[in-house]
């Protein structure tokens, strides 16, 4: 559904059809091709039953059906809204935020379908901005996506030339890394999420793994992270280019190793050792005033709300503030006051250091989780029921004494803080939706930001090795497959008319032909030889076959439609008078041999 008439809706629908074709059979329906296939009167209210029946059959035999609405409120637009599981509101990101006439109608009606805002951007245009204004005008939207469109989407071709161009494009497989392919995976529940865990300087390895991801051809449709993972994930969601991610991450790590800036930020340690002003400045210099809503890829970050003793998931608002909040280690940085409600936010690692479960709850089919957290020492000394500090001091100072491994107070407090996180991490590692990675970075410390290049290379080499194993073992292929699987697609075996497909027959039955004036020959009261062969009883179901030839084209060659199977719209049960006997229930099985 377009926001305005300036939206290239036909090109958008064809582009989306191409992307969806990698997932399953797609059908694109417009008011024009409905009239061509079913007759010029097919959209009249008197033929509601036939149109509903035919559309129901298309949703049964296609994985996705895209309904392209008209630019105004026509009977076809109303039909599209009723049929849809998800309604895409398509606008131009370069235009001033506004609400279209169709949207006002949509808002005033009780439509239960999910509604998503899609903003189109030119390849050579600026980055997304002012998205929050678009969303504030549409409180009923459940989400949004930014699409960087190829130039052909905005080309000023006539409709026949546009269709001809896309017919040639359909001969090539779609680019799995394009934004339209991301939209296709999100709409069909096949999204792939990248989740980056916290771990200080060890998070530099995530930059190398991102490079390996790109080289291996693994697309990413959602990014989330905690602590340093929130920072690296935000860079990835904003840049989408490994080279730029590396440059910006390296510049920030150089700031983190500046002793002068660190000393200037020291304060009297009532709440924390540092005031946070210097750290705020370093984060803000990276992300400027960017909002989370303006990122190319859907993004979230995790913080610990110590005011409400709860986990917070941030999917909107000031990017640098929530990244900073997710990196606020207790004792080092003061909590950040949430600008929305004033709650105190701390490092998300205290409650969920690898939020793969959050990505799963947000619709991801597969989650690639990269863990860079520290591993606790478990080989500790058993000192009995009591412990003397003087004894420990003697053990440390005496070079001849046997060394003991005993936690100090700070280490005990840290382990207590991460107890909940450790349990959650084990659940994630054992889940069937998560692909867990941990590069060999245990030898690096939390503050080893000066070793950026070295840690990054470790992550890259580990990522290459793991992804190559995935490729050879079929993990990548499974990751990119449709979640419903081809085994669930309906197969129709029509024996009555072997030369026509099921779709051909459904279209023939549903076709509405213009009314013809009957010419009666009064001189003949005899039936022709052909008429004598027709069975007794109502002839309506056969009249359509006599008057309209079958369409030679198959549905797989028709235009696609943005709608997966509609669970609430079942094709009407056929009657003897209205449809031939192969019209069965939604399960696609033929009736018993004794069925009428």
Coordinates of C-alpha atoms in Angstrom, one line a residue:
X1 CA 0.0 0.0 0.0
X2 CA 1.6 3.3 -1.1
X3 CA 1.9 6.4 1.1
X4 CA 1.6 8.6 -1.9
X5 CA 1.4 8.3 -5.7
X6 CA 5.1 9.1 -6.0
X7 CA 6.0 5.6 -4.6
X8 CA 7.1 3.2 -7.4
X9 CA 4.8 0.5 -6.1
X10 CA 4.9 -1.7 -9.2
X11 CA 8.7 -1.8 -9.3
X12 CA 8.7 -2.4 -5.5
X13 CA 6.3 -5.3 -5.9
X14 CA 8.2 -6.9 -8.7
X15 CA 11.5 -6.5 -6.8
X16 CA 10.0 -8.1 -3.8
X17 CA 8.6 -10.9 -5.9
X18 CA 12.1 -11.6 -7.2
X19 CA 13.5 -11.8 -3.7
X20 CA 10.7 -14.0 -2.4
X21 CA 11.2 -16.4 -5.3
X22 CA 14.2 -17.7 -3.4
X23 CA 12.0 -18.9 -0.6
X24 CA 9.1 -20.5 -2.4
X25 CA 6.4 -20.2 -5.1
X26 CA 5.2 -16.6 -5.3
X27 CA 2.2 -15.0 -6.9
X28 CA 1.7 -11.3 -7.5
X29 CA -1.9 -10.1 -7.9
X30 CA -3.0 -6.7 -9.1
X31 CA -6.4 -5.4 -10.1
X32 CA -5.3 -5.5 -13.7
X33 CA -4.2 -9.1 -13.9
X34 CA -7.2 -10.2 -11.8
X35 CA -9.5 -8.7 -14.5
X36 CA -7.4 -10.3 -17.2
X37 CA -7.5 -13.7 -15.7
X38 CA -11.0 -13.8 -14.2
X39 CA -12.9 -11.2 -16.3
X40 CA -13.6 -7.5 -16.2
X41 CA -16.5 -8.0 -13.8
X42 CA -14.5 -10.2 -11.3
X43 CA -14.2 -7.4 -8.7
X44 CA -18.0 -6.7 -8.7
X45 CA -19.7 -7.4 -5.4
X46 CA -22.0 -9.9 -7.0
X47 CA -19.1 -12.2 -7.8
X48 CA -17.6 -12.1 -4.2
X49 CA -17.9 -15.8 -3.7
X50 CA -16.1 -16.8 -6.8
X51 CA -13.2 -14.3 -6.2
X52 CA -12.9 -15.4 -2.6
X53 CA -12.8 -19.0 -3.6
X54 CA -10.2 -18.5 -6.3
X55 CA -7.9 -16.4 -4.0
X56 CA -8.2 -19.0 -1.3
X57 CA -7.0 -21.6 -3.8
X58 CA -4.0 -19.4 -4.8
X59 CA -3.0 -19.1 -1.1
X60 CA -3.2 -22.8 -0.8
X61 CA -0.8 -23.6 -3.6
X62 CA 1.6 -20.7 -3.3
X63 CA 4.0 -20.1 -0.4
X64 CA 3.5 -16.3 -0.7
X65 CA 0.8 -14.2 -2.3
X66 CA 1.5 -10.5 -2.9
X67 CA -1.5 -8.3 -3.2
X68 CA -0.6 -5.0 -4.8
X69 CA -3.2 -2.4 -3.8
X70 CA -4.3 0.5 -6.0
X71 CA -3.2 4.0 -5.2
X72 CA -6.8 4.9 -4.2
X73 CA -9.5 3.2 -2.2
X74 CA -11.0 0.9 -4.8
X75 CA -12.8 -2.5 -4.3
X76 CA -9.5 -4.2 -5.1
X77 CA -7.7 -2.2 -2.4
X78 CA -10.4 -3.2 0.1
X79 CA -10.0 -6.8 -1.0
X80 CA -6.2 -6.6 -0.5
X81 CA -6.6 -5.3 3.0
X82 CA -9.1 -8.1 3.9
X83 CA -6.9 -10.8 2.5
X84 CA -3.6 -9.7 4.0
X85 CA -1.7 -11.2 6.9
X86 CA 0.8 -8.4 6.8
X87 CA 0.2 -4.9 5.3
X88 CA 3.3 -3.0 4.0
X89 CA 3.0 0.7 4.1
X90 CA 5.5 1.8 1.4
X91 CA 7.0 5.3 1.5
X92 CA 9.9 7.3 0.2
X93 CA 12.6 8.0 2.8
X94 CA 13.7 11.2 1.0
X95 CA 10.2 12.8 1.3
X96 CA 8.8 14.7 4.2
X97 CA 7.1 12.4 6.7
X98 CA 3.4 12.3 6.2
X99 CA 0.3 10.0 6.3
X100 CA -1.5 9.0 3.1
X101 CA -5.2 8.9 2.4
X102 CA -5.3 5.1 2.4
X103 CA -3.5 5.0 5.7
X104 CA -6.1 7.2 7.3
X105 CA -8.8 4.8 6.2
X106 CA -6.7 1.9 7.4
X107 CA -6.3 3.5 10.8
X108 CA -10.1 4.1 11.2
X109 CA -11.0 0.5 10.4
X110 CA -10.5 -2.6 12.6
X111 CA -7.9 -4.4 10.6
X112 CA -6.1 -7.1 12.6
X113 CA -3.3 -7.7 10.1
X114 CA 0.2 -6.8 11.1
X115 CA 1.3 -3.5 9.7
X116 CA 4.9 -2.6 8.7
X117 CA 6.4 0.6 7.5
X118 CA 8.8 0.2 4.6
X119 CA 10.9 3.3 3.6
X120 CA 12.7 3.2 0.2
X121 CA 16.1 4.9 -0.2
X122 CA 18.2 5.5 -3.3
X123 CA 21.7 3.9 -3.5
X124 CA 23.4 7.2 -3.9
X125 CA 21.1 9.0 -1.5
X126 CA 21.8 10.0 2.2
X127 CA 21.5 7.6 5.1
X128 CA 18.0 7.2 6.7
X129 CA 16.9 10.0 9.0
X130 CA 13.8 11.3 10.8
X131 CA 12.4 7.8 10.9
X132 CA 10.9 8.5 14.4
X133 CA 8.7 11.2 12.8
X134 CA 7.3 8.6 10.3
X135 CA 6.6 6.2 13.2
X136 CA 5.1 8.7 15.5
X137 CA 2.4 9.4 12.9
X138 CA 1.7 5.7 12.8
X139 CA 1.3 4.4 16.3
X140 CA -0.5 1.4 14.8
X141 CA 2.6 0.2 13.0
X142 CA 4.3 -2.8 14.6
X143 CA 7.7 -2.2 13.0
X144 CA 9.7 -0.7 10.1
X145 CA 12.4 -1.5 7.7
X146 CA 14.8 0.7 5.5
X147 CA 15.5 -0.6 2.0
X148 CA 18.4 0.6 -0.1
X149 CA 16.9 0.1 -3.6
X150 CA 18.8 -0.4 -6.9
X151 CA 18.4 2.3 -9.4
X152 CA 16.0 0.3 -11.5
X153 CA 13.3 0.7 -8.8
X154 CA 13.2 4.4 -9.4
X155 CA 13.6 4.3 -13.2
X156 CA 10.9 6.1 -15.2
X157 CA 10.0 3.2 -17.6
X158 CA 6.5 2.6 -18.9
X159 CA 4.7 -0.4 -17.4
X160 CA 5.3 -2.7 -20.4
X161 CA 9.0 -1.9 -20.4
X162 CA 9.2 -2.3 -16.6
X163 CA 7.6 -5.7 -16.7
X164 CA 9.8 -6.8 -19.6
X165 CA 12.9 -5.7 -17.6
X166 CA 11.9 -7.7 -14.6
X167 CA 11.0 -10.7 -16.7
X168 CA 14.7 -10.8 -17.7
X169 CA 15.7 -10.2 -14.0
X170 CA 13.6 -13.2 -12.9
X171 CA 15.9 -15.4 -14.9
X172 CA 18.7 -14.7 -12.4
X173 CA 18.8 -15.8 -8.7
X174 CA 18.2 -12.9 -6.3
X175 CA 21.0 -11.4 -4.3
X176 CA 20.7 -12.8 -0.8
X177 CA 22.5 -9.8 0.7
X178 CA 20.1 -7.2 -0.8
X179 CA 17.7 -5.3 1.4
X180 CA 14.7 -6.8 -0.5
X181 CA 16.0 -10.3 0.3
X182 CA 16.2 -9.2 4.0
X183 CA 12.5 -8.0 3.8
X184 CA 11.6 -11.4 2.2
X185 CA 13.2 -13.4 5.0
X186 CA 11.6 -11.2 7.7
X187 CA 8.2 -11.5 6.2
X188 CA 8.4 -15.3 5.9
X189 CA 10.0 -15.9 9.3
X190 CA 13.4 -16.8 7.9
X191 CA 15.4 -14.0 9.4
X192 CA 19.0 -14.6 10.5
X193 CA 20.2 -12.7 13.5
X194 CA 23.7 -11.8 14.6
X195 CA 24.2 -11.5 18.4
X196 CA 27.4 -10.1 19.8
X197 CA 28.3 -10.7 23.5
X198 CA 30.2 -8.6 25.9
X199 CA 33.8 -9.0 26.9
X200 CA 35.7 -5.8 26.7
X201 CA 38.7 -5.7 24.3
X202 CA 38.0 -9.3 23.4
X203 CA 35.1 -8.0 21.5
X204 CA 37.5 -6.7 18.8
X205 CA 37.4 -10.3 17.5
X206 CA 33.8 -9.7 16.5
X207 CA 35.0 -7.3 13.8
X208 CA 37.1 -10.1 12.3
X209 CA 34.2 -12.5 12.4
X210 CA 32.0 -10.0 10.7
X211 CA 34.5 -9.9 7.8
X212 CA 34.4 -13.8 7.7
X213 CA 30.6 -13.6 7.6
X214 CA 30.6 -11.4 4.6
X215 CA 33.2 -13.5 2.7
X216 CA 31.3 -16.6 3.4
X217 CA 28.1 -15.1 2.0
X218 CA 26.0 -15.3 5.2
X219 CA 23.3 -12.6 5.2
X220 CA 22.3 -10.8 8.5
X221 CA 18.8 -9.5 9.0
X222 CA 18.9 -8.4 12.6
X223 CA 21.7 -7.3 15.0
X224 CA 21.8 -7.2 18.7
X225 CA 24.4 -7.0 21.4
X226 CA 25.5 -6.4 25.0
X227 CA 28.3 -4.2 26.2
X228 CA 31.2 -4.2 23.6
X229 CA 28.8 -6.3 21.4
X230 CA 26.3 -3.5 21.5
X231 CA 29.0 -1.1 20.2
X232 CA 30.2 -3.4 17.4
X233 CA 26.7 -4.4 16.5
X234 CA 25.6 -0.7 16.2
X235 CA 28.6 -0.1 13.8
X236 CA 27.5 -3.1 11.7
X237 CA 23.8 -2.0 11.6
X238 CA 24.8 1.5 10.5
X239 CA 27.7 0.9 8.1
X240 CA 27.0 -2.5 6.5
X241 CA 30.6 -2.3 5.2
X242 CA 33.4 -4.2 6.8
X243 CA 36.1 -1.7 5.9
X244 CA 34.2 1.2 7.5
X245 CA 33.4 -0.9 10.6
X246 CA 37.1 -1.7 11.1
X247 CA 38.2 1.9 10.6
X248 CA 35.7 3.3 13.1
X249 CA 36.2 0.6 15.6
X250 CA 40.0 1.0 15.5
X251 CA 39.7 4.8 16.0
X252 CA 37.6 4.2 19.1
X253 CA 39.9 1.6 20.6
X254 CA 42.8 4.1 20.1
X255 CA 40.8 6.6 22.2
X256 CA 40.3 3.9 24.9
X257 CA 44.1 3.5 25.2
X258 CA 44.8 7.2 25.7
X259 CA 46.2 7.5 29.2
X260 CA 45.7 11.3 29.3
X261 CA 41.9 11.1 28.6
X262 CA 41.6 8.4 31.2
X263 CA 43.4 10.4 33.9
X264 CA 41.3 13.5 33.1
X265 CA 38.1 11.5 33.7
X266 CA 39.0 10.3 37.2
X267 CA 36.8 11.5 40.0
X268 CA 36.2 11.0 43.7
X269 CA 35.1 7.3 43.8
X270 CA 31.7 7.6 45.6
X271 CA 29.7 6.0 42.8
X272 CA 32.4 5.2 40.3
X273 CA 36.1 5.7 39.6
X274 CA 35.4 7.8 36.5
X275 CA 32.8 10.5 35.9
X276 CA 31.8 9.0 32.5
X277 CA 32.2 12.3 30.7
X278 CA 35.2 11.2 28.7
X279 CA 33.6 7.8 27.9
X280 CA 30.4 9.6 26.8
X281 CA 32.4 11.8 24.5
X282 CA 34.2 8.9 22.9
X283 CA 30.9 7.0 22.2
X284 CA 29.1 10.1 21.0
X285 CA 31.9 11.0 18.6
X286 CA 31.4 7.6 16.9
X287 CA 27.6 7.6 16.5
X288 CA 26.8 11.4 16.7
X289 CA 23.1 12.0 17.1
X290 CA 22.0 8.8 15.2
X291 CA 18.8 7.2 16.4
X292 CA 18.3 3.5 16.6
X293 CA 15.3 3.8 14.3
X294 CA 17.6 5.2 11.5
X295 CA 19.9 2.2 11.3
X296 CA 19.8 0.1 8.1
X297 CA 19.5 -3.2 9.9
X298 CA 17.0 -3.8 12.8
X299 CA 19.0 -3.4 16.0
X300 CA 18.7 -3.9 19.7
X301 CA 20.9 -3.6 22.8
X302 CA 20.6 -4.9 26.3
X303 CA 21.0 -3.0 29.6
X304 CA 20.4 -3.8 33.3
X305 CA 17.8 -1.6 34.9
X306 CA 18.9 -1.4 38.5
X307 CA 15.9 0.8 39.3
X308 CA 13.4 -1.9 38.3
X309 CA 15.7 -4.9 38.8
X310 CA 14.9 -6.0 35.2
X311 CA 16.4 -6.5 31.8
X312 CA 15.8 -3.7 29.3
X313 CA 15.7 -4.3 25.5
X314 CA 16.2 -1.0 23.6
X315 CA 15.0 -0.9 19.9
X316 CA 14.5 2.8 19.7
X317 CA 16.0 6.1 21.0
X318 CA 19.4 7.7 21.1
X319 CA 22.0 5.2 19.8
X320 CA 25.0 6.4 21.6
X321 CA 23.2 6.7 25.0
X322 CA 22.0 3.1 25.0
X323 CA 25.3 1.7 23.7
X324 CA 27.0 3.6 26.5
X325 CA 24.5 2.3 29.1
X326 CA 25.1 -1.2 27.9
X327 CA 28.9 -0.7 28.5
X328 CA 28.6 0.8 32.0
X329 CA 30.6 -1.5 34.3
X330 CA 29.8 -1.1 38.0
X331 CA 32.6 0.7 39.8
X332 CA 34.1 2.1 36.7
X333 CA 31.3 4.1 35.2
X334 CA 28.2 5.6 36.8
X335 CA 24.8 4.3 35.8
X336 CA 23.2 6.2 32.8
X337 CA 19.9 7.8 33.5
X338 CA 17.4 6.7 30.9
X339 CA 16.1 9.9 29.1
X340 CA 12.7 8.3 28.8
X341 CA 11.9 7.4 32.4
X342 CA 14.9 8.3 34.5
X343 CA 15.7 4.7 35.4
X344 CA 19.3 3.8 36.1
X345 CA 20.9 1.6 33.4
X346 CA 24.0 -0.5 33.8
X347 CA 26.0 -3.0 31.7
X348 CA 23.7 -5.5 30.1
X349 CA 26.2 -8.3 30.8
X350 CA 25.0 -8.5 34.4
X351 CA 21.7 -9.9 33.2
X352 CA 22.1 -11.2 29.6
X353 CA 25.6 -11.2 28.2
X354 CA 24.7 -13.1 25.0
X355 CA 21.0 -12.2 24.2
X356 CA 20.4 -14.8 21.5
X357 CA 17.0 -15.6 23.2
X358 CA 16.0 -12.0 22.8
X359 CA 16.7 -12.2 19.0
X360 CA 14.7 -15.4 18.8
X361 CA 11.8 -13.7 20.5
X362 CA 11.9 -10.9 18.0
X363 CA 11.4 -13.3 15.1
X364 CA 14.8 -14.7 14.1
X365 CA 14.8 -18.2 12.8
X366 CA 18.5 -18.7 13.3
X367 CA 20.8 -16.8 15.7
X368 CA 24.5 -16.6 15.2
X369 CA 25.9 -15.9 18.7
X370 CA 29.5 -14.8 19.2
X371 CA 30.7 -15.2 22.8
X372 CA 33.7 -13.2 23.9
X373 CA 33.1 -13.1 27.6
X374 CA 35.7 -14.1 30.2
X375 CA 35.8 -17.6 31.5
X376 CA 35.9 -18.0 35.3
X377 CA 38.6 -20.0 36.9
X378 CA 37.2 -23.2 38.3
X379 CA 40.3 -24.9 39.6
X380 CA 40.3 -23.0 43.0
X381 CA 42.0 -24.1 46.2
X382 CA 39.9 -25.9 48.8
X383 CA 40.9 -24.0 52.0
X384 CA 38.4 -25.7 54.3
X385 CA 35.8 -24.1 56.6
X386 CA 37.7 -20.9 57.5
X387 CA 40.1 -18.6 55.7
X388 CA 42.8 -16.4 57.3
X389 CA 43.8 -13.3 55.3
X390 CA 47.2 -13.4 57.1
X391 CA 47.7 -16.9 55.7
X392 CA 46.9 -15.7 52.2
X393 CA 49.3 -12.8 52.6
X394 CA 52.1 -15.2 53.7
X395 CA 51.4 -17.4 50.7
X396 CA 51.7 -14.5 48.3
X397 CA 54.9 -13.0 49.8
X398 CA 56.8 -16.2 50.6
X399 CA 58.5 -17.3 47.3
X400 CA 59.0 -20.8 48.7
X401 CA 55.4 -21.3 49.7
X402 CA 53.0 -23.3 47.5
X403 CA 50.7 -20.9 45.5
X404 CA 47.0 -21.0 46.2
X405 CA 44.1 -19.9 44.0
X406 CA 41.6 -18.0 46.2
X407 CA 39.2 -15.3 45.0
X408 CA 39.4 -11.8 46.4
X409 CA 36.4 -9.6 47.4
X410 CA 36.2 -7.9 44.0
X411 CA 36.2 -11.2 42.1
X412 CA 33.5 -12.7 44.4
X413 CA 31.3 -9.6 43.8
X414 CA 31.8 -9.9 40.0
X415 CA 30.9 -13.6 40.0
X416 CA 27.8 -12.9 42.0
X417 CA 26.8 -10.3 39.5
X418 CA 27.1 -12.7 36.6
X419 CA 25.4 -15.7 38.1
X420 CA 22.2 -15.1 36.3
X421 CA 24.0 -14.4 33.0
X422 CA 26.0 -17.7 33.2
X423 CA 22.8 -19.8 33.5
X424 CA 21.3 -18.0 30.6
X425 CA 24.4 -18.5 28.5
X426 CA 24.2 -22.3 29.0
X427 CA 20.6 -22.3 27.9
X428 CA 21.5 -20.4 24.7
X429 CA 24.4 -22.8 23.9
X430 CA 22.2 -25.8 24.2
X431 CA 19.3 -24.3 22.1
X432 CA 18.5 -25.7 18.7
X433 CA 18.1 -22.2 17.0
X434 CA 21.5 -20.9 18.0
X435 CA 24.8 -21.3 16.2
X436 CA 27.3 -20.6 19.0
X437 CA 30.9 -19.3 18.3
X438 CA 33.7 -18.6 20.7
X439 CA 37.0 -17.5 19.2
X440 CA 40.2 -18.4 21.1
X441 CA 40.7 -15.1 22.9
X442 CA 41.0 -16.2 26.5
X443 CA 44.6 -15.0 26.6
X444 CA 43.5 -11.4 26.1
X445 CA 42.4 -9.1 28.9
X446 CA 39.3 -7.0 29.2
X447 CA 41.3 -3.8 28.7
X448 CA 43.7 -4.9 26.0
X449 CA 42.3 -2.4 23.4
X450 CA 45.8 -1.7 22.2
X451 CA 45.9 -5.2 20.6
X452 CA 43.0 -4.4 18.3
X453 CA 44.6 -5.7 15.1
X454 CA 45.9 -8.9 16.7
X455 CA 42.5 -9.8 18.3
X456 CA 40.6 -8.9 15.1
X457 CA 42.8 -11.3 13.1
X458 CA 42.2 -14.1 15.6
X459 CA 38.5 -13.6 15.2
X460 CA 38.8 -13.6 11.4
X461 CA 40.8 -16.8 11.2
X462 CA 38.4 -18.5 13.6
X463 CA 35.4 -17.3 11.7
X464 CA 36.8 -18.6 8.4
X465 CA 37.5 -22.0 9.8
X466 CA 34.0 -22.3 11.4
X467 CA 32.1 -21.1 8.4
X468 CA 34.0 -23.4 6.1
X469 CA 32.9 -26.3 8.3
X470 CA 29.4 -25.0 8.2
X471 CA 29.5 -24.9 4.4
X472 CA 30.8 -28.4 4.0
X473 CA 28.5 -29.9 6.6
X474 CA 25.3 -28.3 5.2
X475 CA 24.7 -25.9 8.1
X476 CA 24.7 -22.9 5.8
X477 CA 22.3 -24.5 3.4
X478 CA 19.9 -25.3 6.2
X479 CA 20.2 -21.8 7.5
X480 CA 19.1 -20.3 4.2
X481 CA 16.2 -22.7 3.7
X482 CA 12.6 -21.8 4.2
X483 CA 11.5 -22.6 7.7
X484 CA 8.3 -24.3 6.5
X485 CA 10.2 -26.5 4.1
X486 CA 9.2 -27.8 0.7
X487 CA 7.6 -30.9 2.3
X488 CA 4.8 -28.8 3.5
X489 CA 3.8 -27.4 0.2
X490 CA 0.5 -28.7 -1.1
X491 CA 0.6 -31.0 -4.1
X492 CA -2.5 -31.4 -6.1
X493 CA -3.1 -34.4 -8.3
X494 CA -5.9 -33.7 -10.8
X495 CA -7.0 -36.8 -12.6
X496 CA -10.2 -35.5 -14.2
X497 CA -8.3 -33.3 -16.8
X498 CA -4.7 -34.4 -17.1
X499 CA -3.8 -31.7 -19.6
X500 CA -4.7 -28.8 -17.2
X501 CA -3.2 -27.9 -13.9
X502 CA -5.2 -27.4 -10.7
X503 CA -4.7 -23.7 -11.0
X504 CA -5.9 -23.7 -14.6
X505 CA -9.1 -25.4 -13.6
X506 CA -9.7 -23.2 -10.6
X507 CA -9.3 -20.1 -12.8
X508 CA -11.6 -21.5 -15.4
X509 CA -14.3 -22.1 -12.8
X510 CA -13.9 -18.7 -11.2
X511 CA -13.8 -16.8 -14.5
X512 CA -16.6 -14.2 -14.9
X513 CA -17.5 -13.8 -18.6
X514 CA -19.5 -10.8 -19.9
X515 CA -23.2 -11.5 -20.2
X516 CA -24.2 -12.6 -23.7
X517 CA -27.6 -12.3 -25.3
X518 CA -29.0 -15.7 -26.0
X519 CA -30.1 -16.4 -29.6
X520 CA -32.9 -19.1 -29.8
X521 CA -33.5 -21.0 -33.0
X522 CA -37.3 -21.6 -33.0
X523 CA -37.1 -23.9 -35.9
X524 CA -35.2 -26.6 -34.0
X525 CA -36.4 -28.4 -30.8
X526 CA -33.8 -31.1 -31.0
X527 CA -30.7 -31.3 -28.9
X528 CA -27.3 -31.4 -30.7
X529 CA -25.1 -34.4 -30.4
X530 CA -22.8 -32.5 -28.0
X531 CA -25.7 -31.3 -25.8
X532 CA -27.0 -34.8 -25.5
X533 CA -23.7 -35.8 -23.9
X534 CA -24.1 -33.4 -21.0
X535 CA -25.4 -34.8 -17.7
X536 CA -28.9 -33.9 -16.4
X537 CA -29.1 -31.3 -13.7
X538 CA -27.7 -27.8 -13.2
X539 CA -25.2 -26.7 -15.9
X540 CA -23.6 -23.7 -14.2
X541 CA -20.3 -25.4 -13.3
X542 CA -19.8 -26.5 -16.9
X543 CA -20.9 -23.3 -18.6
X544 CA -17.7 -21.6 -17.7
X545 CA -15.6 -24.4 -19.3
X546 CA -17.6 -24.0 -22.5
X547 CA -17.4 -20.3 -22.7
X548 CA -13.8 -19.6 -21.5
X549 CA -10.6 -21.4 -22.6
X550 CA -8.0 -22.3 -20.1
X551 CA -5.1 -19.9 -19.6
X552 CA -2.0 -21.5 -21.0
X553 CA 0.3 -19.9 -18.5
X554 CA 1.0 -21.5 -15.1
X555 CA 0.8 -19.6 -11.8
X556 CA 4.5 -19.8 -11.2
X557 CA 4.9 -17.4 -14.1
X558 CA 2.5 -14.9 -12.8
X559 CA 3.4 -11.9 -10.7
X560 CA 4.1 -12.4 -6.9
X561 CA 2.2 -11.3 -3.9
X562 CA 3.3 -10.3 -0.4
X563 CA 1.2 -12.5 1.6
X564 CA 2.0 -15.8 3.1
X565 CA -0.7 -18.4 3.7
X566 CA -3.8 -16.8 5.3
X567 CA -4.8 -19.0 8.2
X568 CA -8.1 -17.2 8.7
X569 CA -9.3 -17.3 5.1
X570 CA -10.2 -20.8 4.1
X571 CA -11.5 -21.4 0.6
X572 CA -15.3 -22.0 0.7
X573 CA -16.4 -25.6 0.7
X574 CA -17.5 -26.4 -2.9
X575 CA -21.0 -27.4 -3.7
X576 CA -22.0 -29.7 -6.5
X577 CA -23.6 -26.9 -8.5
X578 CA -20.7 -24.4 -8.1
X579 CA -17.5 -26.3 -8.6
X580 CA -16.2 -29.6 -10.0
X581 CA -15.4 -32.5 -7.7
X582 CA -11.7 -31.8 -7.4
X583 CA -12.4 -28.7 -5.2
X584 CA -11.6 -30.2 -1.8
X585 CA -10.8 -28.7 1.6
X586 CA -7.7 -26.7 2.6
X587 CA -5.6 -29.8 3.0
X588 CA -5.4 -30.2 -0.7
X589 CA -6.5 -34.0 -0.6
X590 CA -8.9 -35.3 -3.2
X591 CA -12.3 -36.5 -1.9
X592 CA -13.1 -40.2 -1.8
X593 CA -14.1 -41.9 -5.0
X594 CA -17.8 -41.9 -4.0
X595 CA -17.8 -38.1 -3.4
X596 CA -20.2 -36.1 -5.6

